[in-house]
Amino acid sequence: MHAARIGPNAIIQTIASLREVYAPDELPKLLVGGAEVYLSELPHAMIPEEQFHALVELLTPRLGVERAGEILYRSGERTADYVRANRIPGPFRTVLGIIPAPIGLRLLLPAISKHAWTFAGSGKFSFHLGRAPWISIGKPVDHDTSGIAAVLCRYYCGAFTQMLRRVVSQRIELREASCQARGGEACVYQIVM
């Protein structure tokens, strides 16, 4: 079986988020068991999704679910900023910023969906447009992430909130409608404009 791969920013931005909060001498105490390599060498190519999940599994008990969730939310924001600046062409960003938000969603979400494998890994990304738009990230099918689902959900929420606010409309909010951490098959976020 071929392991699902995701972009390296999941790890790069998580380490950057840790660096925003923790002093340099605290980081080696948090990143142990092989993860300390990220202090000197970050991935630059697609990684197995399990590599990111292993980092989250390491951080969650060390920081606690709430604090790890805060770090991962920020990591998601940083990932969205990277994608916006480096993967969405400037003219497309400009157009999305001046058209009505519902139309912007109709253009952006299908584009995101085409590249969803780069962040969803073996999980399924889906969306619905219309009067009550939503986005969804399904559970990874390659392995069990139930122990870190609450923290992973914060990463996705941070990424999508930041992306939609920065690209489509500052007024957008995401409201969690379903969560893997509470037994849902997916993290589902209602998009409120």
XYZ file of N, CA and C in Angstrom:
579
model
N 0.843 -1.187 0.000
C 0.000 0.000 0.000
C 0.882 1.242 0.000
N 0.559 2.191 -0.865
C 1.315 3.429 -0.971
C 0.832 4.417 0.089
N 1.744 4.880 0.918
C 1.375 5.820 1.975
C 1.028 7.179 1.378
N -0.034 7.792 1.886
C -0.434 9.119 1.434
C 0.629 10.135 1.833
N 0.821 11.121 0.971
C 1.812 12.154 1.216
C 1.113 13.507 1.303
N 1.714 14.399 2.072
C 1.211 15.767 2.201
C 2.390 16.716 2.045
N 2.077 17.996 1.918
C 3.124 18.999 1.782
C 3.908 19.178 3.070
N 5.166 19.589 2.954
C 6.029 19.740 4.125
C 5.624 20.880 5.047
N 4.773 21.795 4.570
C 4.401 22.931 5.407
C 3.684 22.533 6.680
N 3.038 21.394 6.708
C 2.402 20.948 7.949
C 3.440 20.885 9.071
N 4.620 20.375 8.760
C 5.695 20.313 9.762
C 6.420 21.647 9.866
N 6.770 22.239 8.735
C 7.523 23.500 8.744
C 6.802 24.554 9.578
N 5.509 24.710 9.354
C 4.769 25.761 10.052
C 4.450 25.390 11.499
N 4.378 24.111 11.808
C 4.206 23.709 13.209
C 5.464 24.050 14.001
N 6.617 23.775 13.435
C 7.872 24.127 14.110
C 7.981 25.642 14.245
N 7.626 26.383 13.192
C 7.658 27.849 13.259
C 6.708 28.365 14.339
N 5.547 27.745 14.476
C 4.582 28.148 15.502
C 5.117 27.866 16.900
N 5.797 26.746 17.058
C 6.443 26.450 18.343
C 7.511 27.494 18.651
N 8.280 27.887 17.638
C 9.342 28.888 17.826
C 8.767 30.253 18.217
N 7.539 30.553 17.808
C 6.900 31.816 18.193
C 6.579 31.858 19.685
N 6.401 30.697 20.287
C 5.912 30.618 21.664
C 6.995 30.187 22.658
N 7.834 29.267 22.253
C 8.801 28.679 23.181
C 10.210 29.192 22.924
N 10.957 29.340 24.014
C 12.353 29.773 23.922
C 13.189 28.675 23.270
N 14.286 29.064 22.628
C 15.128 28.066 21.955
C 15.584 26.923 22.861
N 15.812 27.198 24.149
C 16.262 26.127 25.044
C 15.117 25.201 25.472
N 13.868 25.616 25.254
C 12.719 24.768 25.596
C 12.385 23.765 24.493
N 12.695 24.120 23.255
C 12.302 23.282 22.120
C 12.911 21.884 22.136
N 14.197 21.721 22.484
C 14.733 20.352 22.518
C 14.037 19.454 23.547
N 13.439 20.048 24.573
C 12.705 19.258 25.565
C 11.348 18.806 25.018
N 10.795 19.572 24.089
C 9.507 19.218 23.479
C 9.668 18.241 22.326
N 10.716 18.448 21.555
C 10.926 17.656 20.340
C 11.953 16.572 20.619
N 11.469 15.397 20.948
C 12.335 14.267 21.294
C 12.003 13.083 20.395
N 12.714 11.999 20.583
C 12.398 10.755 19.877
C 12.538 10.834 18.373
N 13.453 11.656 17.906
C 13.666 11.807 16.470
C 13.145 13.126 15.935
N 12.176 13.729 16.618
C 11.602 14.994 16.148
C 12.563 16.164 16.332
N 13.596 15.978 17.149
C 14.559 17.060 17.349
C 15.278 17.442 16.057
N 15.270 16.556 15.079
C 15.895 16.861 13.787
C 15.262 18.102 13.155
N 13.990 18.374 13.453
C 13.306 19.525 12.865
C 13.862 20.860 13.352
N 14.637 20.831 14.418
C 15.247 22.067 14.895
C 16.381 22.519 13.985
N 16.965 21.589 13.253
C 18.071 21.941 12.359
C 17.801 21.623 10.898
N 16.831 20.759 10.641
C 16.567 20.346 9.259
C 15.072 20.103 9.059
N 14.478 20.964 8.263
C 13.052 20.836 7.969
C 12.856 20.147 6.628
N 11.752 19.459 6.448
C 11.515 18.797 5.159
C 11.302 19.834 4.053
N 11.707 19.463 2.848
C 11.556 20.372 1.705
C 10.761 19.743 0.572
N 10.308 18.530 0.761
C 9.545 17.820 -0.267
C 8.324 17.196 0.404
N 7.464 16.619 -0.399
C 6.280 15.947 0.132
C 6.714 14.895 1.158
N 5.907 14.751 2.211
C 6.230 13.822 3.297
C 5.076 12.841 3.486
N 5.360 11.651 4.039
C 4.248 10.761 4.409
C 3.393 11.457 5.473
N 2.081 11.384 5.331
C 1.212 12.067 6.292
C 1.479 11.598 7.722
N 1.921 10.343 7.873
C 2.209 9.815 9.205
C 3.320 10.598 9.901
N 4.197 11.223 9.133
C 5.288 12.005 9.720
C 4.712 13.221 10.462
N 3.753 13.882 9.860
C 3.082 15.006 10.516
C 2.260 14.512 11.703
N 1.528 13.432 11.512
C 0.713 12.890 12.600
C 1.584 12.469 13.782
N 2.769 11.934 13.505
C 3.686 11.545 14.583
C 4.124 12.772 15.381
N 4.360 13.891 14.696
C 4.730 15.118 15.399
C 3.575 15.583 16.289
N 2.360 15.535 15.776
C 1.190 15.932 16.569
C 0.999 14.970 17.740
N 1.209 13.678 17.511
C 1.110 12.687 18.595
C 2.160 12.928 19.671
N 3.317 13.422 19.295
C 4.363 13.750 20.257
C 3.981 14.992 21.066
N 3.506 16.020 20.383
C 3.229 17.296 21.040
C 1.982 17.273 21.920
N 0.969 16.528 21.530
C -0.313 16.588 22.239
C -0.195 16.247 23.725
N 0.402 15.129 24.125
C 0.503 14.874 25.569
C 1.521 15.788 26.264
N 2.522 16.238 25.537
C 3.546 17.090 26.143
C 3.011 18.494 26.429
N 2.144 18.991 25.544
C 1.607 20.344 25.695
C 0.199 20.359 26.273
N -0.501 19.242 26.167
C -1.920 19.191 26.501
C -2.729 19.502 25.249
N -3.939 18.993 25.208
C -4.771 19.135 24.008
C -5.040 20.603 23.687
N -5.366 21.402 24.700
C -5.703 22.806 24.444
C -4.511 23.574 23.875
N -3.359 23.466 24.521
C -2.165 24.196 24.056
C -1.701 23.666 22.709
N -1.700 22.353 22.535
C -1.315 21.782 21.236
C -2.274 22.270 20.154
N -3.560 22.367 20.491
C -4.540 22.884 19.541
C -4.258 24.321 19.142
N -3.824 25.133 20.106
C -3.464 26.527 19.806
C -2.269 26.585 18.856
N -1.269 25.759 19.133
C -0.075 25.714 18.272
C -0.458 25.256 16.872
N -1.295 24.226 16.789
C -1.679 23.701 15.473
C -2.607 24.658 14.735
N -3.454 25.387 15.440
C -4.289 26.400 14.785
C -3.388 27.444 14.131
N -2.393 27.896 14.877
C -1.445 28.885 14.338
C -0.669 28.295 13.166
N -0.281 27.045 13.270
C 0.401 26.366 12.171
C -0.479 26.348 10.925
N -1.766 26.090 11.105
C -2.700 26.127 9.984
C -2.777 27.510 9.361
N -2.817 28.553 10.211
C -2.821 29.924 9.691
C -1.571 30.200 8.867
N -0.436 29.807 9.398
C 0.832 30.036 8.704
C 0.880 29.255 7.390
N 0.358 28.040 7.406
C 0.312 27.240 6.180
C -0.552 27.938 5.135
N -1.706 28.447 5.547
C -2.584 29.171 4.620
C -1.883 30.399 4.047
N -1.153 31.123 4.892
C -0.423 32.296 4.404
C 0.615 31.902 3.358
N 1.304 30.793 3.605
C 2.289 30.310 2.630
C 1.602 29.951 1.306
N 0.530 29.193 1.392
C -0.179 28.767 0.176
C -0.700 29.985 -0.580
N -1.286 30.918 0.147
C -1.810 32.120 -0.489
C -0.716 32.886 -1.216
N 0.418 33.053 -0.584
C 1.510 33.834 -1.167
C 2.255 33.098 -2.275
N 2.320 31.776 -2.196
C 3.189 31.023 -3.107
C 2.487 30.092 -4.080
N 1.226 29.807 -3.856
C 0.544 28.829 -4.705
C -0.696 29.373 -5.416
N -1.187 30.515 -4.973
C -2.351 31.117 -5.632
C -1.846 32.313 -6.435
N -1.998 32.282 -7.740
C -1.490 33.384 -8.570
C -2.071 34.739 -8.155
N -1.222 35.756 -8.167
C -1.619 37.103 -7.762
C -2.874 37.622 -8.444
N -2.984 37.497 -9.772
C -4.203 37.983 -10.426
C -5.470 37.271 -9.922
N -5.373 35.975 -9.650
C -6.515 35.217 -9.126
C -6.877 35.718 -7.731
N -5.860 35.967 -6.894
C -6.105 36.512 -5.551
C -6.802 37.866 -5.646
N -6.343 38.699 -6.581
C -6.933 40.027 -6.745
C -8.403 39.926 -7.121
N -8.703 39.081 -8.089
C -10.093 38.899 -8.517
C -10.945 38.397 -7.357
N -10.445 37.406 -6.628
C -11.214 36.850 -5.507
C -11.482 37.896 -4.439
N -10.555 38.829 -4.276
C -10.711 39.856 -3.255
C -11.710 40.943 -3.597
N -12.087 41.077 -4.870
C -12.995 42.165 -5.245
C -14.398 41.697 -5.633
N -14.552 40.418 -5.873
C -15.880 39.915 -6.229
C -16.649 39.537 -4.953
N -17.964 39.427 -5.032
C -18.731 39.021 -3.845
C -18.244 37.669 -3.295
N -18.268 37.560 -1.981
C -17.743 36.360 -1.307
C -18.353 35.052 -1.815
N -19.665 34.964 -2.033
C -20.201 33.686 -2.529
C -19.609 33.272 -3.881
N -19.351 34.253 -4.739
C -18.741 33.942 -6.034
C -17.280 33.552 -5.831
N -16.610 34.245 -4.916
C -15.225 33.894 -4.601
C -15.097 32.457 -4.124
N -16.033 32.033 -3.275
C -16.033 30.640 -2.810
C -16.226 29.680 -3.975
N -17.099 30.041 -4.907
C -17.368 29.183 -6.076
C -16.129 29.008 -6.946
N -15.230 29.974 -6.909
C -13.987 29.866 -7.673
C -12.876 29.193 -6.867
N -12.774 29.555 -5.588
C -11.652 29.068 -4.777
C -11.799 27.611 -4.348
N -12.957 27.219 -3.859
C -13.092 25.862 -3.316
C -12.852 24.766 -4.356
N -13.333 24.884 -5.581
C -12.972 23.858 -6.574
C -11.466 23.819 -6.854
N -10.819 24.990 -6.836
C -9.368 25.020 -7.049
C -8.646 24.322 -5.897
N -9.090 24.580 -4.673
C -8.503 23.907 -3.512
C -8.725 22.405 -3.619
N -9.911 22.014 -4.017
C -10.256 20.593 -4.105
C -9.319 19.827 -5.038
N -8.895 20.462 -6.106
C -7.991 19.804 -7.062
C -6.647 19.456 -6.437
N -6.267 20.203 -5.405
C -4.971 19.985 -4.760
C -5.126 19.493 -3.323
N -6.310 19.017 -2.977
C -6.615 18.625 -1.600
C -5.690 17.539 -1.069
N -5.237 16.651 -1.930
C -4.368 15.565 -1.475
C -3.104 16.102 -0.809
N -2.699 17.337 -1.133
C -1.471 17.879 -0.557
C -1.618 18.234 0.916
N -2.857 18.340 1.411
C -3.047 18.607 2.839
C -3.946 17.575 3.510
N -4.823 16.950 2.764
C -5.746 15.980 3.360
C -5.137 14.590 3.442
N -4.071 14.336 2.676
C -3.458 13.013 2.696
C -4.467 11.955 2.300
N -4.624 10.950 3.141
C -5.576 9.877 2.846
C -6.997 10.219 3.295
N -7.164 11.385 3.923
C -8.503 11.852 4.270
C -9.163 12.462 3.044
N -10.465 12.575 3.072
C -11.194 13.096 1.916
C -11.618 14.537 2.162
N -11.259 15.421 1.230
C -11.719 16.806 1.268
C -12.971 16.917 0.413
N -13.979 17.583 0.940
C -15.166 17.847 0.137
C -15.735 19.202 0.545
N -16.615 19.713 -0.288
C -17.227 20.999 0.007
C -18.613 21.054 -0.619
N -19.391 21.998 -0.127
C -20.728 22.237 -0.672
C -20.890 23.742 -0.814
N -21.388 24.165 -1.955
C -21.670 25.576 -2.190
C -23.171 25.798 -2.112
N -23.583 27.024 -2.073
C -25.009 27.320 -2.003
C -25.324 28.196 -0.809
N -26.554 28.116 -0.348
C -26.990 28.986 0.744
C -26.303 28.664 2.069
N -25.915 27.440 2.274
C -25.237 27.028 3.509
C -23.947 26.284 3.138
N -22.923 27.017 2.669
C -21.699 26.341 2.227
C -20.935 25.722 3.392
N -20.228 24.651 3.099
C -19.393 23.997 4.106
C -18.192 23.336 3.438
N -17.193 23.068 4.262
C -16.035 22.283 3.843
C -15.856 21.149 4.830
N -15.222 20.084 4.382
C -15.077 18.888 5.211
C -13.743 18.212 4.934
N -13.105 17.742 5.999
C -11.903 16.912 5.900
C -12.217 15.609 6.611
N -12.200 14.515 5.873
C -12.497 13.212 6.451
C -11.306 12.611 7.171
N -11.588 11.615 7.983
C -10.538 10.901 8.714
C -9.541 10.289 7.739
N -8.255 10.308 8.095
C -7.287 9.583 7.267
C -7.647 8.097 7.246
N -7.548 7.485 6.102
C -7.902 6.069 6.006
C -6.696 5.164 6.200
N -5.503 5.726 6.132
C -4.298 4.907 6.237
C -3.965 4.493 7.665
N -4.408 5.269 8.650
C -4.142 4.909 10.046
C -5.082 5.672 10.973
N -5.124 5.251 12.225
C -6.030 5.806 13.224
C -5.437 7.078 13.832
N -6.151 8.176 13.711
C -5.718 9.433 14.324
C -6.698 9.893 15.406
N -7.501 8.980 15.918
C -8.526 9.372 16.890
C -7.925 10.028 18.132
N -6.725 9.636 18.530
C -6.093 10.204 19.711
C -5.627 11.640 19.546
N -5.501 12.087 18.306
C -5.047 13.457 18.046
C -6.058 14.242 17.210
N -7.243 13.686 17.037
C -8.241 14.308 16.157
C -8.567 15.738 16.566
N -8.711 16.002 17.859
C -9.064 17.350 18.304
C -7.999 18.360 17.894
N -6.749 17.959 17.960
C -5.648 18.857 17.605
C -5.548 19.007 16.087
N -5.705 17.920 15.349
C -5.693 18.003 13.883
C -6.823 18.894 13.381
N -7.979 18.809 14.018
C -9.105 19.656 13.620
C -8.760 21.133 13.780
N -8.008 21.466 14.795
C -7.596 22.866 15.001
C -6.674 23.321 13.865
N -5.807 22.430 13.400
C -4.927 22.758 12.273
C -5.764 23.098 11.037
N -6.709 22.239 10.708
C -7.544 22.471 9.527
C -8.399 23.727 9.683
N -8.944 23.942 10.875
C -9.761 25.126 11.113
C -8.925 26.394 10.938
N -7.721 26.400 11.484
C -6.835 27.555 11.321
C -6.488 27.809 9.871
N -6.185 26.740 9.148
C -5.802 26.879 7.742
C -6.957 27.419 6.905
N -8.129 26.847 7.056
C -9.248 27.273 6.220
C -9.797 28.634 6.624
N -9.834 28.921 7.909
C -10.279 30.248 8.338
C -9.361 31.312 7.751
N -8.064 31.116 7.910
C -7.096 32.095 7.411
C -7.180 32.234 5.892
N -7.241 31.119 5.187
C -7.289 31.164 3.727
C -8.534 31.901 3.243
N -9.679 31.538 3.772
C -10.917 32.148 3.304
C -11.000 33.623 3.681
N -10.502 33.987 4.860
C -10.521 35.397 5.259
C -9.544 36.229 4.432
N -8.381 35.697 4.180
C -7.368 36.459 3.442
C -7.644 36.534 1.946
N -8.299 35.526 1.408
C -8.489 35.472 -0.042
C -9.905 35.883 -0.457
N -10.918 35.483 0.298
C -12.305 35.706 -0.132
C -12.940 36.893 0.592
N -12.978 36.873 1.927
C -13.608 37.955 2.690
C -13.175 37.887 4.151
N -12.801 39.032 4.703
C -12.430 39.112 6.118
C -13.593 38.752 7.034
N -14.809 38.823 6.530
C -15.996 38.561 7.361
C -16.300 37.075 7.533
N -15.635 36.235 6.795
C -15.936 34.797 6.865
C -15.551 34.224 8.225
N -16.427 33.392 8.738
C -16.152 32.615 9.949
C -16.447 31.156 9.645
N -15.727 30.274 10.310
C -16.023 28.847 10.207
C -16.648 28.403 11.515
N -17.728 27.665 11.412
C -18.382 27.088 12.589
C -18.343 25.581 12.445
N -17.798 24.946 13.455
C -17.676 23.493 13.413
C -19.058 22.850 13.520
N -19.397 22.046 12.530
C -20.686 21.355 12.520
C -20.541 19.897 12.941
N -19.368 19.338 12.718
C -19.081 17.948 13.085
C -17.581 17.850 13.315
N -17.187 16.926 14.172
C -15.767 16.816 14.497
C -15.361 15.355 14.662
N -14.225 15.025 14.106
C -13.682 13.677 14.264
C -13.419 13.366 15.732
N -13.050 14.386 16.488
C -12.735 14.183 17.901
C -13.969 13.826 18.726
N -15.141 14.126 18.192
C -16.388 13.796 18.889
C -17.147 12.696 18.161
N -16.412 11.867 17.424
C -17.012 10.704 16.792
C -17.488 10.889 15.370
N -17.346 12.080 14.822
C -17.760 12.303 13.441
C -16.797 11.635 12.471
N -17.285 11.359 11.296
C -16.437 10.773 10.253
C -15.539 11.817 9.615
N -15.846 13.093 9.865
C -15.092 14.186 9.261
C -15.186 15.418 10.144
N -14.247 16.334 9.941
C -14.365 17.671 10.501
C -15.115 18.480 9.453
N -16.299 18.950 9.810
C -17.130 19.711 8.881
C -17.271 21.123 9.437
N -16.969 22.093 8.591
C -17.043 23.493 8.984
C -18.049 24.220 8.108
N -19.037 24.818 8.748
C -19.988 25.658 8.032
C -19.299 26.993 7.767
N -19.410 27.495 6.553
C -18.815 28.777 6.177
C -19.884 29.847 6.337
N -19.643 30.774 7.261
C -20.599 31.839 7.550
C -20.037 33.146 7.012
N -20.853 33.826 6.187
C -20.407 35.098 5.585
C -21.210 36.259 6.124
